[in-house]
């Protein structure tokens, strides 16, 4: 195995721990940055803002059945379901994250329009053309992009929309293996993989400056001790040697 890449099992295990350490009853269960603009008054509002903005391309395209890949504890899936009044299936390979997602969002899960399933993004248990929309917030940075985006393309219907938010590498990026930031690539390479997979009308926005205030909150996040130092370094350098993008496209 390539030494630069944290194994799939290790990433899944890390998120089992992250989910257990960070989730408390009453907390949101969001494992992503927030989007700040001149009207944002709290971190909580910024978290909601990020999902709402990422959901816009799906809203404009009448997406009724959406898959959220690498859903974690389910905060983005739940927001998406409520913003779009859509049916959302969240999938993640961390069993603890899926257990917690089912617990936090039990009321909506019971109604049947929100579902959480343990699944690997490389091998989605759905047929081709199953979804109107594919959504992924900060999960692709753990994955082999070509493999994961090909699989996203496969399950999306013709004319369906993909909307993702993630980190990208800038010059000077050296990777953060322990924290699982081992698959961060340049924005140009990211866009090239979307093209290679067959997506069209590919659009992107750079949100690096909008998400930057998040790191003062995130650096206090509890995590397994050996990844803490890596993560603090990442927060310190965020925006300098890494950026944050929103990419959306059509099949
Ligand atoms: C930073 S968290 C983001 C979680 C969620 N999207 C959110 O915004 O709250 C990344 C998630 O991707 C999941 N993940 C990473 N690689 C995966 C894979 N190959 N298959 C499924 N899930 C994966 C992790 O388990 C983790 O829950």
Short mmCIF file of C-alpha atoms and ligand atoms in Angstrom, two decimals:
data_model
loop_
_atom_site.label_atom_id
_atom_site.label_comp_id
_atom_site.label_asym_id
_atom_site.label_seq_id
_atom_site.Cartn_x
_atom_site.Cartn_y
_atom_site.Cartn_z
CA UNK A 1 0.00 0.00 0.00
CA UNK A 2 1.15 3.58 -0.70
CA UNK A 3 2.64 4.86 2.57
CA UNK A 4 1.29 8.35 1.90
CA UNK A 5 -2.29 7.12 2.10
CA UNK A 6 -3.99 6.33 5.38
CA UNK A 7 -5.76 2.99 5.00
CA UNK A 8 -9.52 2.88 4.62
CA UNK A 9 -9.81 0.97 7.88
CA UNK A 10 -7.78 3.61 9.70
CA UNK A 11 -9.99 6.44 8.40
CA UNK A 12 -13.15 4.58 9.35
CA UNK A 13 -11.73 3.83 12.80
CA UNK A 14 -10.71 7.48 13.27
CA UNK A 15 -14.27 8.60 12.52
CA UNK A 16 -15.74 6.03 14.88
CA UNK A 17 -13.69 7.78 17.57
CA UNK A 18 -14.38 11.32 16.34
CA UNK A 19 -18.09 10.60 16.30
CA UNK A 20 -18.05 9.26 19.84
CA UNK A 21 -15.77 11.98 21.21
CA UNK A 22 -17.49 14.96 19.69
CA UNK A 23 -21.11 14.08 19.69
CA UNK A 24 -23.08 14.89 22.82
CA UNK A 25 -26.84 14.99 23.09
CA UNK A 26 -27.90 18.41 21.93
CA UNK A 27 -24.86 18.95 19.69
CA UNK A 28 -25.31 19.15 15.96
CA UNK A 29 -23.15 16.26 14.82
CA UNK A 30 -21.67 18.40 12.02
CA UNK A 31 -18.16 17.46 10.90
CA UNK A 32 -17.47 20.26 8.47
CA UNK A 33 -16.48 23.93 8.38
CA UNK A 34 -18.92 26.82 8.36
CA UNK A 35 -19.44 29.45 5.65
CA UNK A 36 -19.14 33.00 6.98
CA UNK A 37 -20.34 36.14 5.24
CA UNK A 38 -21.22 39.63 6.45
CA UNK A 39 -24.52 38.43 7.91
CA UNK A 40 -23.19 35.42 9.86
CA UNK A 41 -23.41 35.92 13.61
CA UNK A 42 -22.45 32.50 15.01
CA UNK A 43 -20.58 29.31 14.15
CA UNK A 44 -23.83 27.40 14.24
CA UNK A 45 -25.31 29.76 11.64
CA UNK A 46 -22.17 29.34 9.52
CA UNK A 47 -22.54 25.55 9.56
CA UNK A 48 -26.12 25.82 8.37
CA UNK A 49 -25.10 28.41 5.80
CA UNK A 50 -22.52 26.07 4.26
CA UNK A 51 -25.01 23.28 3.71
CA UNK A 52 -27.66 25.69 2.42
CA UNK A 53 -25.26 27.19 -0.11
CA UNK A 54 -24.01 23.77 -1.20
CA UNK A 55 -27.62 22.64 -1.61
CA UNK A 56 -28.51 25.48 -4.00
CA UNK A 57 -27.56 23.68 -7.25
CA UNK A 58 -29.77 20.76 -6.22
CA UNK A 59 -32.64 23.04 -5.32
CA UNK A 60 -32.51 24.69 -8.72
CA UNK A 61 -32.70 21.29 -10.44
CA UNK A 62 -35.69 19.67 -8.76
CA UNK A 63 -33.81 16.92 -6.95
CA UNK A 64 -36.15 14.69 -4.98
CA UNK A 65 -33.95 11.72 -4.21
CA UNK A 66 -30.44 12.52 -3.03
CA UNK A 67 -27.49 10.53 -1.73
CA UNK A 68 -25.14 12.20 0.79
CA UNK A 69 -21.81 10.39 0.58
CA UNK A 70 -19.64 10.34 3.72
CA UNK A 71 -22.58 11.70 5.72
CA UNK A 72 -20.87 11.35 9.13
CA UNK A 73 -23.35 11.90 11.96
CA UNK A 74 -25.91 13.14 9.46
CA UNK A 75 -26.10 16.90 9.98
CA UNK A 76 -25.80 17.80 6.26
CA UNK A 77 -28.22 15.03 5.24
CA UNK A 78 -30.84 16.30 7.68
CA UNK A 79 -30.40 19.92 6.57
CA UNK A 80 -30.62 18.93 2.93
CA UNK A 81 -33.75 16.94 3.53
CA UNK A 82 -35.36 19.90 5.26
CA UNK A 83 -34.18 22.64 2.82
CA UNK A 84 -35.23 20.71 -0.28
CA UNK A 85 -38.10 18.67 1.12
CA UNK A 86 -36.38 15.74 -0.54
CA UNK A 87 -35.74 12.13 0.32
CA UNK A 88 -32.12 11.78 1.46
CA UNK A 89 -30.00 8.68 2.00
CA UNK A 90 -26.79 9.31 3.95
CA UNK A 91 -24.03 6.71 3.66
CA UNK A 92 -20.77 6.43 5.56
CA UNK A 93 -18.36 3.60 6.29
CA UNK A 94 -17.97 4.57 9.97
CA UNK A 95 -20.42 2.38 11.86
CA UNK A 96 -20.43 4.66 14.93
CA UNK A 97 -21.24 7.70 12.80
CA UNK A 98 -24.19 5.86 11.26
CA UNK A 99 -25.41 4.70 14.67
CA UNK A 100 -25.26 8.28 16.00
CA UNK A 101 -26.91 9.69 12.86
CA UNK A 102 -29.80 7.28 13.32
CA UNK A 103 -30.07 8.29 16.97
CA UNK A 104 -29.88 12.09 16.53
CA UNK A 105 -32.30 12.11 13.61
CA UNK A 106 -34.58 9.32 14.80
CA UNK A 107 -37.78 11.34 14.31
CA UNK A 108 -37.07 12.08 10.65
CA UNK A 109 -35.73 8.58 10.02
CA UNK A 110 -39.00 7.20 11.37
CA UNK A 111 -40.99 9.29 8.90
CA UNK A 112 -39.10 7.57 6.08
CA UNK A 113 -37.62 10.53 4.20
CA UNK A 114 -34.18 10.29 5.84
CA UNK A 115 -32.14 7.07 5.89
CA UNK A 116 -28.63 6.30 7.12
CA UNK A 117 -26.71 3.27 5.91
CA UNK A 118 -23.22 1.99 6.49
CA UNK A 119 -21.55 1.75 3.09
CA UNK A 120 -18.23 2.38 1.39
CA UNK A 121 -18.27 5.21 -1.14
CA UNK A 122 -16.21 3.06 -3.52
CA UNK A 123 -18.92 0.45 -3.69
CA UNK A 124 -22.37 1.98 -3.40
CA UNK A 125 -25.12 -0.62 -3.13
CA UNK A 126 -27.39 1.15 -5.62
CA UNK A 127 -28.13 0.66 -9.28
CA UNK A 128 -27.06 3.05 -12.01
CA UNK A 129 -29.14 6.22 -12.35
CA UNK A 130 -30.70 5.83 -8.89
CA UNK A 131 -30.47 9.44 -7.66
CA UNK A 132 -31.46 12.93 -8.81
CA UNK A 133 -28.66 14.41 -6.75
CA UNK A 134 -25.30 13.47 -5.25
CA UNK A 135 -24.01 15.49 -2.29
CA UNK A 136 -20.76 15.19 -0.34
CA UNK A 137 -19.40 17.57 2.25
CA UNK A 138 -15.73 17.09 3.15
CA UNK A 139 -15.56 13.38 2.53
CA UNK A 140 -13.70 13.24 -0.80
CA UNK A 141 -10.48 14.44 0.82
CA UNK A 142 -10.19 10.95 2.31
CA UNK A 143 -10.80 9.15 -0.96
CA UNK A 144 -9.14 8.23 -4.24
CA UNK A 145 -10.99 10.88 -6.26
CA UNK A 146 -11.23 9.03 -9.55
CA UNK A 147 -12.61 5.91 -7.94
CA UNK A 148 -15.11 7.77 -5.74
CA UNK A 149 -16.30 10.27 -8.38
CA UNK A 150 -16.76 7.49 -10.97
CA UNK A 151 -19.02 5.74 -8.47
CA UNK A 152 -20.93 8.98 -7.80
CA UNK A 153 -21.42 9.38 -11.55
CA UNK A 154 -22.70 5.82 -11.88
CA UNK A 155 -25.51 6.21 -9.32
CA UNK A 156 -26.60 9.66 -10.56
CA UNK A 157 -29.35 9.76 -13.19
CA UNK A 158 -28.82 11.43 -16.57
CA UNK A 159 -29.47 15.13 -16.02
CA UNK A 160 -28.92 14.76 -12.27
CA UNK A 161 -26.71 17.16 -10.30
CA UNK A 162 -23.65 16.61 -8.12
CA UNK A 163 -22.68 19.18 -5.49
CA UNK A 164 -19.62 18.73 -3.30
CA UNK A 165 -17.50 20.85 -0.92
CA UNK A 166 -13.94 19.94 -0.12
CA UNK A 167 -10.34 20.91 0.51
CA UNK A 168 -7.84 21.33 -2.29
CA UNK A 169 -4.05 21.56 -2.25
CA UNK A 170 -2.14 24.76 -2.93
CA UNK A 171 1.61 24.93 -3.54
CA UNK A 172 3.42 23.94 -0.33
CA UNK A 173 0.80 21.40 0.74
CA UNK A 174 2.58 18.37 2.15
CA UNK A 175 -0.31 16.23 3.32
CA UNK A 176 -1.50 15.32 6.78
CA UNK A 177 -1.48 11.58 6.97
CA UNK A 178 -2.56 11.11 10.58
CA UNK A 179 -5.64 13.24 10.22
CA UNK A 180 -6.51 11.47 6.99
CA UNK A 181 -5.91 14.49 4.74
CA UNK A 182 -3.90 12.23 2.51
CA UNK A 183 -5.96 12.57 -0.65
CA UNK A 184 -6.00 16.36 -1.03
CA UNK A 185 -5.24 17.34 -4.65
CA UNK A 186 -5.03 20.62 -6.57
CA UNK A 187 -8.21 22.30 -7.75
CA UNK A 188 -7.21 21.79 -11.38
CA UNK A 189 -6.71 18.04 -10.83
CA UNK A 190 -10.03 17.89 -8.99
CA UNK A 191 -11.87 19.52 -11.92
CA UNK A 192 -10.04 17.31 -14.41
CA UNK A 193 -11.36 14.20 -12.65
CA UNK A 194 -14.92 15.53 -12.92
CA UNK A 195 -14.35 15.96 -16.67
CA UNK A 196 -12.74 12.53 -16.95
CA UNK A 197 -15.74 10.90 -15.25
CA UNK A 198 -18.09 12.44 -17.83
CA UNK A 199 -19.65 15.34 -15.90
CA UNK A 200 -20.66 18.41 -17.88
CA UNK A 201 -21.42 22.05 -17.04
CA UNK A 202 -18.81 21.84 -14.28
CA UNK A 203 -18.74 24.94 -12.10
CA UNK A 204 -16.84 25.84 -8.98
CA UNK A 205 -16.44 28.61 -6.42
CA UNK A 206 -13.53 29.21 -4.10
CA UNK A 207 -14.80 29.42 -0.51
CA UNK A 208 -11.39 29.50 1.17
CA UNK A 209 -11.84 32.95 2.72
CA UNK A 210 -15.45 32.28 3.70
CA UNK A 211 -14.61 29.17 5.72
CA UNK A 212 -11.42 30.50 7.36
CA UNK A 213 -13.04 31.77 10.60
CA UNK A 214 -14.12 28.15 11.26
CA UNK A 215 -10.64 27.03 12.24
CA UNK A 216 -10.66 28.94 15.51
CA UNK A 217 -13.62 26.73 16.51
CA UNK A 218 -12.40 23.50 14.95
CA UNK A 219 -8.94 23.52 16.48
CA UNK A 220 -10.55 22.88 19.89
CA UNK A 221 -12.29 19.79 18.61
CA UNK A 222 -11.51 16.68 20.65
CA UNK A 223 -9.62 13.98 18.81
CA UNK A 224 -7.32 11.05 19.32
CA UNK A 225 -4.15 12.59 20.79
CA UNK A 226 -1.72 11.56 18.05
CA UNK A 227 -3.70 13.43 15.40
CA UNK A 228 -4.20 16.59 17.51
CA UNK A 229 -0.84 18.14 16.59
CA UNK A 230 -1.32 17.50 12.87
CA UNK A 231 -4.75 19.03 13.00
CA UNK A 232 -3.60 22.13 14.88
CA UNK A 233 -0.92 22.61 12.23
CA UNK A 234 -3.56 22.24 9.54
CA UNK A 235 -5.77 24.89 11.19
CA UNK A 236 -2.77 27.21 11.49
CA UNK A 237 -1.95 26.94 7.76
CA UNK A 238 -5.46 26.65 6.32
CA UNK A 239 -5.89 29.03 3.42
CA UNK A 240 -2.13 29.26 2.83
CA UNK A 241 -1.22 25.78 1.59
CA UNK A 242 -4.78 24.48 1.20
CA UNK A 243 -8.04 25.93 -0.04
CA UNK A 244 -11.72 25.06 0.08
CA UNK A 245 -13.97 24.70 -2.95
CA UNK A 246 -17.57 24.09 -3.90
CA UNK A 247 -17.91 22.14 -7.17
CA UNK A 248 -21.15 21.30 -8.93
CA UNK A 249 -21.91 19.68 -12.25
CA UNK A 250 -24.46 17.69 -14.26
CA UNK A 251 -24.45 14.16 -15.60
C1 LIG B 1 -15.00 15.29 7.71
S1 LIG B 1 -16.21 14.00 7.85
C2 LIG B 1 -17.62 14.80 7.11
C3 LIG B 1 -18.93 14.19 7.56
C4 LIG B 1 -20.18 14.90 7.07
N1 LIG B 1 -20.21 14.98 5.62
C5 LIG B 1 -20.32 16.25 7.67
O1 LIG B 1 -20.09 17.23 6.92
O2 LIG B 1 -20.66 16.39 8.85
C6 LIG B 1 -15.73 12.82 6.57
C7 LIG B 1 -16.61 11.58 6.53
O3 LIG B 1 -16.29 10.82 5.37
C8 LIG B 1 -16.39 9.44 5.72
N2 LIG B 1 -15.65 8.64 4.74
C9 LIG B 1 -14.34 8.73 4.41
N3 LIG B 1 -14.02 7.82 3.47
C10 LIG B 1 -15.16 7.12 3.21
C11 LIG B 1 -15.48 6.04 2.33
N4 LIG B 1 -14.56 5.48 1.52
N5 LIG B 1 -16.76 5.59 2.31
C12 LIG B 1 -17.69 6.14 3.11
N6 LIG B 1 -17.45 7.14 3.97
C13 LIG B 1 -16.19 7.64 4.01
C14 LIG B 1 -15.81 9.39 7.13
O4 LIG B 1 -16.16 8.21 7.83
C15 LIG B 1 -16.40 10.66 7.74
O5 LIG B 1 -17.63 10.43 8.37
#
